[in-house]
Short mmCIF file of C-alpha atoms and ligand atoms in Angstrom, two decimals:
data_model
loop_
_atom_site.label_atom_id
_atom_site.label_comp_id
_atom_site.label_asym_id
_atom_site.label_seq_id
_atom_site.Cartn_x
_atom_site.Cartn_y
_atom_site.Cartn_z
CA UNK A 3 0.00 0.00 0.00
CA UNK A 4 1.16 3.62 -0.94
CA UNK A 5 0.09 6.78 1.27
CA UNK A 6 0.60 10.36 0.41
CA UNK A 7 0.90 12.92 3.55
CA UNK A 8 0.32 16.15 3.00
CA UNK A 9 2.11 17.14 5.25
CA UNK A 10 4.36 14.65 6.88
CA UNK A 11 6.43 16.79 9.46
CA UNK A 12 3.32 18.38 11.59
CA UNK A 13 2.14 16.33 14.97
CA UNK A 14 0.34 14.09 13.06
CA UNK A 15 2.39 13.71 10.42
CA UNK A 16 4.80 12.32 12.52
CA UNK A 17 2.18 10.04 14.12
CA UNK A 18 0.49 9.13 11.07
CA UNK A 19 3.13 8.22 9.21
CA UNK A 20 5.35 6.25 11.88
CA UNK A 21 1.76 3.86 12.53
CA UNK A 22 1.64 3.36 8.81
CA UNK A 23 5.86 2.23 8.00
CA UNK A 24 5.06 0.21 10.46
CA UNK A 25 2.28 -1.31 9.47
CA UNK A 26 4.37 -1.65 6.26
CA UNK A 27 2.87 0.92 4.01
CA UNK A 28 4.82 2.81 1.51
CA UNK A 29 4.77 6.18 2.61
CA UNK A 30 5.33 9.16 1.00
CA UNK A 31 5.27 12.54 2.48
CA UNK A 32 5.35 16.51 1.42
CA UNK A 33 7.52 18.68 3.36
CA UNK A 34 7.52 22.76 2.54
CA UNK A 35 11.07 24.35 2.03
CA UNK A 36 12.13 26.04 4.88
CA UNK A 37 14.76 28.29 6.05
CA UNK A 38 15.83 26.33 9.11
CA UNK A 39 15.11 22.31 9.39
CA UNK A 40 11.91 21.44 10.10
CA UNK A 41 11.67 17.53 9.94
CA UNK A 42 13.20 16.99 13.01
CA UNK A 43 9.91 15.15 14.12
CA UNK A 44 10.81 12.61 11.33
CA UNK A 45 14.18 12.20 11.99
CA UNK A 46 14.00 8.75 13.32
CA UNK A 47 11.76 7.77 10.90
CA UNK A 48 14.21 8.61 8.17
CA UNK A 49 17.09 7.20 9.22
CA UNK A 50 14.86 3.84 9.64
CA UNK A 51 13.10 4.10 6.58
CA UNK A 52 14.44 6.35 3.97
CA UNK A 53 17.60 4.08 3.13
CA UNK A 54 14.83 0.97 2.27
CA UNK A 55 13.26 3.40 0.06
CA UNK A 56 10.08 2.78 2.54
CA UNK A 57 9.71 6.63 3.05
CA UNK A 58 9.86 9.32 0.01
CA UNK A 59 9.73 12.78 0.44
CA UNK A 60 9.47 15.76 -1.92
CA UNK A 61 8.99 19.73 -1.42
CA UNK A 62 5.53 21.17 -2.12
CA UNK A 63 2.91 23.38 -0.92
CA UNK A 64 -0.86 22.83 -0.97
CA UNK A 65 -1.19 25.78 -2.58
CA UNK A 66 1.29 24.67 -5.59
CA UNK A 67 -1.68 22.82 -7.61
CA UNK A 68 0.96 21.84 -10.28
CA UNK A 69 2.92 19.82 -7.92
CA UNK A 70 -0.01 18.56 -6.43
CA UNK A 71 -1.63 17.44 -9.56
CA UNK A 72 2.21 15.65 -10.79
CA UNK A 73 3.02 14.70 -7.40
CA UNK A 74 -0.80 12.59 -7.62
CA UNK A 75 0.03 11.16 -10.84
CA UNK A 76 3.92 10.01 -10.00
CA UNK A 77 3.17 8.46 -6.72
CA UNK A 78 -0.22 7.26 -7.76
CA UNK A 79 -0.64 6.39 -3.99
CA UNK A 80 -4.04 4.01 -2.94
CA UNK A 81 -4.50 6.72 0.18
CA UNK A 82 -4.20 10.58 0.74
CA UNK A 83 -4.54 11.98 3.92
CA UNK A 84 -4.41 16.19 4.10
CA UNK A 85 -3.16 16.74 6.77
CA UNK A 86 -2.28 20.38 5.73
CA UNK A 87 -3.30 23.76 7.32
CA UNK A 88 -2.18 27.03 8.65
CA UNK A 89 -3.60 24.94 11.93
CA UNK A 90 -3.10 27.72 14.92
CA UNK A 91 -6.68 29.54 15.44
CA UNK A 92 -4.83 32.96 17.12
CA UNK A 93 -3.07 32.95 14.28
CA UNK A 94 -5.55 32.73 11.82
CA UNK A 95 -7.66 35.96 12.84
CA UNK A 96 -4.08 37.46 12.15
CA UNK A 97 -3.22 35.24 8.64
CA UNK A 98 -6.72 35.35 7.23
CA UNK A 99 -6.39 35.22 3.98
CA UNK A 100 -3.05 32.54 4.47
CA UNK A 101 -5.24 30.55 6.58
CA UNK A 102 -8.17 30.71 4.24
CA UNK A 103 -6.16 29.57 0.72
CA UNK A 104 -4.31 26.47 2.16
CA UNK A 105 -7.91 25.58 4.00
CA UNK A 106 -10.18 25.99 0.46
CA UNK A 107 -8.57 26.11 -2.64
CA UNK A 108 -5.40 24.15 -1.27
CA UNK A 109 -7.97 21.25 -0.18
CA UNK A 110 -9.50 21.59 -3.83
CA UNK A 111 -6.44 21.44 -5.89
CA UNK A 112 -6.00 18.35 -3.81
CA UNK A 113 -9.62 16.62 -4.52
CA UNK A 114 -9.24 17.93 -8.21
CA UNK A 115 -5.75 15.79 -8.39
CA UNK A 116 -7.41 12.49 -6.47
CA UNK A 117 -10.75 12.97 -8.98
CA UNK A 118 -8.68 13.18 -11.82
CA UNK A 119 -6.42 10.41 -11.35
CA UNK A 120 -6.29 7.65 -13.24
CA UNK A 121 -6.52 5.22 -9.96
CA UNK A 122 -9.20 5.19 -7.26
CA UNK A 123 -7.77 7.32 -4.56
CA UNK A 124 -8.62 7.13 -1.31
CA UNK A 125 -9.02 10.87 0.51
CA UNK A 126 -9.10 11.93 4.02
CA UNK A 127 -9.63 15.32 4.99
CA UNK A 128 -8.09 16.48 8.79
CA UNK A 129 -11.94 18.58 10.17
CA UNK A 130 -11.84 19.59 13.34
CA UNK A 131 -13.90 20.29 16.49
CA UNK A 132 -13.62 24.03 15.68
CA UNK A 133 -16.26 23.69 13.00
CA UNK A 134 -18.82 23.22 16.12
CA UNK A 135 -18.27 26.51 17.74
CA UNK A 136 -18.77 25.35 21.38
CA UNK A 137 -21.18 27.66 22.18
CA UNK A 138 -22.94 25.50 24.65
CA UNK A 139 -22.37 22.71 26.79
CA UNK A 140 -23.71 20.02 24.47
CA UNK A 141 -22.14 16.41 23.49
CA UNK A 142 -21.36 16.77 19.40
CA UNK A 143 -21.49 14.13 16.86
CA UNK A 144 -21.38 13.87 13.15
CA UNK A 145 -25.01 15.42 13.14
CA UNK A 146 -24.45 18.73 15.24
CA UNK A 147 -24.31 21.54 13.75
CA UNK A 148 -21.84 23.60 12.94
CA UNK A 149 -21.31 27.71 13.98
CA UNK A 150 -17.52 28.50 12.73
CA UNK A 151 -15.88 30.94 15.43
CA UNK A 152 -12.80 32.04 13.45
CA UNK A 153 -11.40 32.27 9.84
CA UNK A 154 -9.41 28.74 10.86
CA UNK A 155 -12.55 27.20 11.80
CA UNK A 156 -14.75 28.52 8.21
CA UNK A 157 -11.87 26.90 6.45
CA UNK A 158 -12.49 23.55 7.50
CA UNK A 159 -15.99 23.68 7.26
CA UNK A 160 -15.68 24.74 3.84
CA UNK A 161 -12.91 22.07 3.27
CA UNK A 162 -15.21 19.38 4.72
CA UNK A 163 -18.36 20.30 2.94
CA UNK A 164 -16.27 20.16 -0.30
CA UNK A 165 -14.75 17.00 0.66
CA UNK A 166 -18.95 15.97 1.00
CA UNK A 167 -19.34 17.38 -2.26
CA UNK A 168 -16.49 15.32 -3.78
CA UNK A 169 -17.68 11.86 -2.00
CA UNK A 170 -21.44 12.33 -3.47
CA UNK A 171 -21.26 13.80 -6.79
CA UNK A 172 -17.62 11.43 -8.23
CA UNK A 173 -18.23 8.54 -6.45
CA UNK A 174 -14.89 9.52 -4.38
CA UNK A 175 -14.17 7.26 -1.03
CA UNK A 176 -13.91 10.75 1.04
CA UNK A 177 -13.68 11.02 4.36
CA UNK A 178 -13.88 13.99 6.84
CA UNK A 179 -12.27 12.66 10.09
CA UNK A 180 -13.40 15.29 12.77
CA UNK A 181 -11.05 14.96 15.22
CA UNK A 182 -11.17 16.58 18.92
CA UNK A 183 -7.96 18.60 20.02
CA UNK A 184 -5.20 15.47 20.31
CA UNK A 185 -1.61 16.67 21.83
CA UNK A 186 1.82 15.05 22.32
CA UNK A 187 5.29 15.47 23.04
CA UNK A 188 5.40 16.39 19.39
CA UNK A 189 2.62 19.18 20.08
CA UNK A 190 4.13 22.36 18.23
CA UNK A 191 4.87 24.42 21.08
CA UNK A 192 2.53 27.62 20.57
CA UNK A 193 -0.71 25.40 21.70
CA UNK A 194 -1.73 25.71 25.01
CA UNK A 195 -1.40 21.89 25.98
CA UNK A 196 2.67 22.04 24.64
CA UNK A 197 3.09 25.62 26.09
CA UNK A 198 2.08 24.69 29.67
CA UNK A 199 4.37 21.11 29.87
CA UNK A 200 7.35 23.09 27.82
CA UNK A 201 7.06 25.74 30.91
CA UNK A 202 6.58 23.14 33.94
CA UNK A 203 9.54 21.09 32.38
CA UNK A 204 11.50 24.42 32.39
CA UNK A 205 9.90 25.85 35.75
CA UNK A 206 11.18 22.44 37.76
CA UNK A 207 14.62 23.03 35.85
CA UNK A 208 15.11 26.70 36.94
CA UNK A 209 15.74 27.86 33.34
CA UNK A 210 11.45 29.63 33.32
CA UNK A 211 10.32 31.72 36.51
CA UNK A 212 6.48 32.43 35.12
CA UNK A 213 3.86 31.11 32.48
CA UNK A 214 1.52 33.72 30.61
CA UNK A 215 -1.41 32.47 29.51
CA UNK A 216 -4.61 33.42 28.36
CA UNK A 217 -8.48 32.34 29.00
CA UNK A 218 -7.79 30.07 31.60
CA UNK A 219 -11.84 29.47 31.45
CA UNK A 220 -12.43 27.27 28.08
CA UNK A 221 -13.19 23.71 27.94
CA UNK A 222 -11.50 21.51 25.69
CA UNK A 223 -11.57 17.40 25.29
CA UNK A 224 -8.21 16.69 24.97
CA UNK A 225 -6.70 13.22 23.52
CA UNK A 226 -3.36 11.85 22.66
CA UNK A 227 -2.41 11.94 19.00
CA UNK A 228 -0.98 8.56 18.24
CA UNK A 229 -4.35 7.02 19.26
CA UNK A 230 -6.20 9.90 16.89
CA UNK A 231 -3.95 8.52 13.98
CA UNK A 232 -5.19 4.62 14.23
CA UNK A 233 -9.07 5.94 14.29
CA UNK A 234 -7.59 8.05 10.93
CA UNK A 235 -6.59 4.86 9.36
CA UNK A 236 -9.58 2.98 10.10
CA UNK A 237 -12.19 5.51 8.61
CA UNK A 238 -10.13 4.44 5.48
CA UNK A 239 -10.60 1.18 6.08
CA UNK A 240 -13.92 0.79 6.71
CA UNK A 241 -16.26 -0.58 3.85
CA UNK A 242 -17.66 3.16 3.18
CA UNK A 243 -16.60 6.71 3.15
CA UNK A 244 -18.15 8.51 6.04
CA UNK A 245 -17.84 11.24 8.01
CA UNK A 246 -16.14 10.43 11.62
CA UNK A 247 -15.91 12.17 15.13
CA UNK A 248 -13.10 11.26 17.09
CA UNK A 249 -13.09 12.62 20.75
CA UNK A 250 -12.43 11.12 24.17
CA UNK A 251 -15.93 11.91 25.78
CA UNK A 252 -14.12 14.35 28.62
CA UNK A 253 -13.85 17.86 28.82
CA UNK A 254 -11.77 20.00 31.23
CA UNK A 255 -10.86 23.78 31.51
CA UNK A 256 -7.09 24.75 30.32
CA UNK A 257 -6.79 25.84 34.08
CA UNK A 258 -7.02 22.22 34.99
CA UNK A 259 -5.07 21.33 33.07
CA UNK A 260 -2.18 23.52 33.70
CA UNK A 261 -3.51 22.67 37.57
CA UNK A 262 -2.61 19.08 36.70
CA UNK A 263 0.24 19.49 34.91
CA UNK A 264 2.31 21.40 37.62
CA UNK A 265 0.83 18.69 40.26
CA UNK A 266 2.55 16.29 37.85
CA UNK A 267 5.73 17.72 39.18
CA UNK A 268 4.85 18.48 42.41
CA UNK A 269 4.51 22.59 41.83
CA UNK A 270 1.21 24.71 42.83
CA UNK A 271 0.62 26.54 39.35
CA UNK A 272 -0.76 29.57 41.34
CA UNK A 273 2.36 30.53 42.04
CA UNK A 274 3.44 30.44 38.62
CA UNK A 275 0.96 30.58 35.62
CA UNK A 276 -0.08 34.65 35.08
CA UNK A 277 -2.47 35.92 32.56
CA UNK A 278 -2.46 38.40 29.90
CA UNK A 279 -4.68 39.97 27.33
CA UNK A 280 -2.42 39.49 24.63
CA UNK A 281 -3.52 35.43 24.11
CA UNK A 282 -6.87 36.23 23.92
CA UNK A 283 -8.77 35.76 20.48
CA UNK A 284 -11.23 38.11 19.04
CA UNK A 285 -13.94 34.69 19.38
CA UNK A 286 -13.12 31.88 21.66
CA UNK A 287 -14.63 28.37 21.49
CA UNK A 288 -15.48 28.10 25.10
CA UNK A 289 -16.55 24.63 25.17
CA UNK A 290 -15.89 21.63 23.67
CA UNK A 291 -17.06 18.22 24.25
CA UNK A 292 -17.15 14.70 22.06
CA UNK A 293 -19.29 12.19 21.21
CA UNK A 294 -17.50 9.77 18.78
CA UNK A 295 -19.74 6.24 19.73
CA UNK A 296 -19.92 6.12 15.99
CA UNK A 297 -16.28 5.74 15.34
CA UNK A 298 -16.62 3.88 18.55
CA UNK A 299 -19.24 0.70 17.60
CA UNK A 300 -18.09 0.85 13.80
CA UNK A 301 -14.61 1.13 13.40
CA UNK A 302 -13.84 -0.31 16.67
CA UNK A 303 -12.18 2.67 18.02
CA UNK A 304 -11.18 4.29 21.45
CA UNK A 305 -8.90 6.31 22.83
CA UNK A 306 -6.85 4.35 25.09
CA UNK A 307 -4.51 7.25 26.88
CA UNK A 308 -6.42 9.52 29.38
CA UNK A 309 -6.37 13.01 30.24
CA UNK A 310 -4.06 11.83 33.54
CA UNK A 311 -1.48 9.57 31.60
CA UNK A 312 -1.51 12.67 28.67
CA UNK A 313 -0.24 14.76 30.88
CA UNK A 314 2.38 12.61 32.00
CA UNK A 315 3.70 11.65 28.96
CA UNK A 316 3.80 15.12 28.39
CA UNK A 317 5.07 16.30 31.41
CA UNK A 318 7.75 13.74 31.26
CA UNK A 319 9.17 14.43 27.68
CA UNK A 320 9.16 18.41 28.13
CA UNK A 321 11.15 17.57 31.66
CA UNK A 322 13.82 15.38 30.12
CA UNK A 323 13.79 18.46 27.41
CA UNK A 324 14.70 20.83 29.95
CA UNK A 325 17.17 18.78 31.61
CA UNK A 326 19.05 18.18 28.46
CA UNK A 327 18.59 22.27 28.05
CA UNK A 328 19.39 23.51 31.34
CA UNK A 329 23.21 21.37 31.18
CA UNK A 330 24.03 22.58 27.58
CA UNK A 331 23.46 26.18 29.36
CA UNK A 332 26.17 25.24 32.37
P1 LIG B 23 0.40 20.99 12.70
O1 LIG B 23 1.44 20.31 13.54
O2 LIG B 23 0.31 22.46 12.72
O3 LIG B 23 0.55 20.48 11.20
C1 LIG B 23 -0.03 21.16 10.13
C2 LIG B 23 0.81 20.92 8.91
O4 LIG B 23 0.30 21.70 7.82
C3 LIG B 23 2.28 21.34 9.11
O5 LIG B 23 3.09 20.24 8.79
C4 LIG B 23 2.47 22.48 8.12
O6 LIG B 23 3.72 22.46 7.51
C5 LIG B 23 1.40 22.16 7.09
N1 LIG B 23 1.08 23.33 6.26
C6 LIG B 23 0.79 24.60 6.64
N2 LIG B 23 0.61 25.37 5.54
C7 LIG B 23 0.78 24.58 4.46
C8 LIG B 23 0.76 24.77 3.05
N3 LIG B 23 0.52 25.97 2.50
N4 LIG B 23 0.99 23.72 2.25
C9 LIG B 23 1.26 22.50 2.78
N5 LIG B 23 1.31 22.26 4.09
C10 LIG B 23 1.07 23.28 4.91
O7 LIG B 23 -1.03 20.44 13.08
P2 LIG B 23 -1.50 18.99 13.56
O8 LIG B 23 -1.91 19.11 14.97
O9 LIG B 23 -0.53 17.95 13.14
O10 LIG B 23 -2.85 18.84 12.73
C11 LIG B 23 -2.90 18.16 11.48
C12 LIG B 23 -4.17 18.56 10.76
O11 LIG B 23 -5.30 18.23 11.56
C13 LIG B 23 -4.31 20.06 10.49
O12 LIG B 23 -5.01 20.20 9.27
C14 LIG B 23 -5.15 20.56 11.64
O13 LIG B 23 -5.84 21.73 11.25
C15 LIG B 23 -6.08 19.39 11.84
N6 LIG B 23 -6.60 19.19 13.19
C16 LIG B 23 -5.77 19.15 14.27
C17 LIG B 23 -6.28 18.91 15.53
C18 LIG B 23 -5.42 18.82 16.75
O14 LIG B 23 -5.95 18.93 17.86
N7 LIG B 23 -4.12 18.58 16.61
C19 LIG B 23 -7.67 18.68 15.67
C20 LIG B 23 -8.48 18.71 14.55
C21 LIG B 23 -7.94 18.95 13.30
P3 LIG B 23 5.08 22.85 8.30
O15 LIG B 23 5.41 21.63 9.13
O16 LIG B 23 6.04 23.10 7.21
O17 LIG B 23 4.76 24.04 9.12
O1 LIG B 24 -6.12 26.60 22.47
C1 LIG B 24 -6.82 28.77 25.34
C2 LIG B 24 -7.33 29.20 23.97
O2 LIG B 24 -4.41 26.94 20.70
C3 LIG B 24 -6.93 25.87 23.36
C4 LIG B 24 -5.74 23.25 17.00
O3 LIG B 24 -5.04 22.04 16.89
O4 LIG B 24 -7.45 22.23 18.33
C5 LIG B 24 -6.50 23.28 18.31
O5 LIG B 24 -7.13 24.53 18.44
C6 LIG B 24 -7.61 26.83 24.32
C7 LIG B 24 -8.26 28.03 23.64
O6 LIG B 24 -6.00 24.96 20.60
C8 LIG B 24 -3.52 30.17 25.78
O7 LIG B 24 -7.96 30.47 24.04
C9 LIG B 24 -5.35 30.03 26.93
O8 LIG B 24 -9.51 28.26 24.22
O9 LIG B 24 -4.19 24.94 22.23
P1 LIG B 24 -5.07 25.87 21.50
P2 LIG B 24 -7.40 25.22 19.86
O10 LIG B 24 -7.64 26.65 19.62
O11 LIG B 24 -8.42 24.46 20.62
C10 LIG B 24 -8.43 22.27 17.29
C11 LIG B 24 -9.31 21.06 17.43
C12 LIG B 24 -7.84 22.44 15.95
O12 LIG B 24 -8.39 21.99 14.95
C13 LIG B 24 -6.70 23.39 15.83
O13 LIG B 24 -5.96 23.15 14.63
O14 LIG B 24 -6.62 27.36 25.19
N1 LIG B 24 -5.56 29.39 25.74
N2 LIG B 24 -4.10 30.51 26.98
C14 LIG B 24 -4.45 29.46 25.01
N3 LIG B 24 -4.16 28.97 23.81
C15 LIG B 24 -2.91 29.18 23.32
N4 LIG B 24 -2.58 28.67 22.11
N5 LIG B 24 -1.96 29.87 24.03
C16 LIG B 24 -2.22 30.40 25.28
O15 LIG B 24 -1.36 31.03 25.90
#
């Protein structure tokens, strides 16, 4: 089997395609040219891979439709999975119009290129919890509706009601997978979940005296990554192309878990964690909460890592990062 990431060295990139090498897929994966290096997520998987010509990479952009349409037609892989966006909601109300392209016309070029192909090409788009809006405490599903807070979150709708589109009028297996907010070790750093372990890690060190943060007040239902990956795999997997939520079912503020993460390491994060204006968005999402018993009784999925052993894993990594940090400083 041949997948193509778009784009391979995000979080779930990384996840995605480590879970697929190893379940011996052919993977190939676009990376953006950069001025600094920015697979370091993939590293390991390169130097594993790469030399058994298991993993191919290639420069593009989502919003490069050429490449797109020859990079479809040279791989000619059995699945895509878009896993591209300008993905940072702050930073979309200040990227608009970046934001916007990659989310509609980039996720377009891409459907064009599968529809067009010569092979049946399976799709998956990356939707997200955002679409919902959270503007009540209510469980979502596939059927809720959707009430777009930010120009991030009017992307994806738009990307997943095109990726609808696609599935209904070509015949396309097309699959929106929308997934709750999932985090890591491998969580870019500017996301609250990262932000808060990166600071406790550096707080217990002595390299970090204080953590700004913003509304301390919204509810999210967090998960771990590498188990949102798998339930990505097996929407493609199952017999039909559907849409999917994937969401743990549990919902806490960010103040818990900041709370929780400073416990982790023994620290009261009252007498660290501050607050400022300046992370707060023109429209927050203020709560979020999961239903995904679909994905649950039909593809057999769950997430197995909860909010406590998240924040460990977490926790743990972003300590061992600081350690490493705070004795290449002495
Ligand atoms: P991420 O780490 O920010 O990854 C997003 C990827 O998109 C990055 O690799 C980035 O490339 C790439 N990208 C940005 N602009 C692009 C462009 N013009 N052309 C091609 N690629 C571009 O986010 P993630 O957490 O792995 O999320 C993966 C996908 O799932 C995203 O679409 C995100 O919106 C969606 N999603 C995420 C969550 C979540 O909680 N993590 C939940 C629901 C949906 P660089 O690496 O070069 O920056
Ligand atoms: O914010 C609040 C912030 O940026 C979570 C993306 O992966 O998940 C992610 O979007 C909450 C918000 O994630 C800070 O206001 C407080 O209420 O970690 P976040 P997000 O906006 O939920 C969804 C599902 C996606 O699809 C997105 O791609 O935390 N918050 N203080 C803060 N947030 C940030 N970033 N930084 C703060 O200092």
């Amino acid at each position: 089997m041949k997948a193509l990431i778009t784009v391979i060295t995000g979080q779930d990139g990384y996840y995605l395609s480590k879970l697929l090498l190893e379940k011996g897929y052919e993977v190939h994966g676009l990376i953006r040219r950069s001025s600094s290096f920015n697979t370091s997520r993939i590293e390991p998987l390169m130097s594993k891979y790469e030399s058994e010509n298991k993993l191919k990479l290639y420069y593009s952009d989502l919003l490069d439709s050429s490449s797109i349409t020859s990079l479809i037609n040279l791989i000619e892989p059995d699945e895509v999975y878009n896993l591209a966006a300008q993905s940072h909601v702050a930073v979309s109300f200040k990227n608009p119009l970046y934001t916007s392209q990659v989310g509609t016309i980039g996720v377009i070029s891409l459907l064009e290129a599968v529809k067009n192909s010569s092979k049946n090409i399976k799709f998956y788009q990356a939707s997200s919890s955002e679409m919902y809006g959270g503007e009540d405490d209510s469980l979502l599903n596939e059927e809720s509706q959707f009430t777009p807070k930010s120009p991030y979150a009017v992307s994806k709708v738009f990307a997943h009601e095109m990726t609808k589109i696609y599935r209904e009028s070509y015949d396309m297996f097309a699959v929106n997978g929308i997934l709750f907010n999932h985090e890591s070790p491998h969580r870019g750093e500017t996301f609250v979940t990262r932000k808060v372990t990166k600071a406790v890690g550096r707080i217990k060190q002595g390299i970090q005296t204080k953590l700004t943060l913003g509304n301390l007040n919204a509810f999210r239902d967090w998960g771990f990554a590498g188990d949102y990956v798998e339930g990505m795999w097996l929407m493609m997997q199952h017999s039909s192309p559907e849409d999917w939520v994937l969401a743990t079912g549990e919902s806490i503020t960010v103040k818990e878990f900041a709370k929780k993460s400073f416990e982790a390491v023994g620290l009261n994060f009252e007498d660290f964690v501050i607050t400022s204006e300046r992370y707060l968005r023109p429209n927050e999402v203020d709560f979020l909460l999961g239903d995904s018993t679909k994905a649950r009784e039909k593809l057999d999925w769950s997430p197995k890592t909860s909010i406590d052993e998240l924040v460990s894993i977490m926790v743990d990594s972003d300590l061992n990062l600081a350690k490493k940090d705070g004795k290449q400083k002495r």
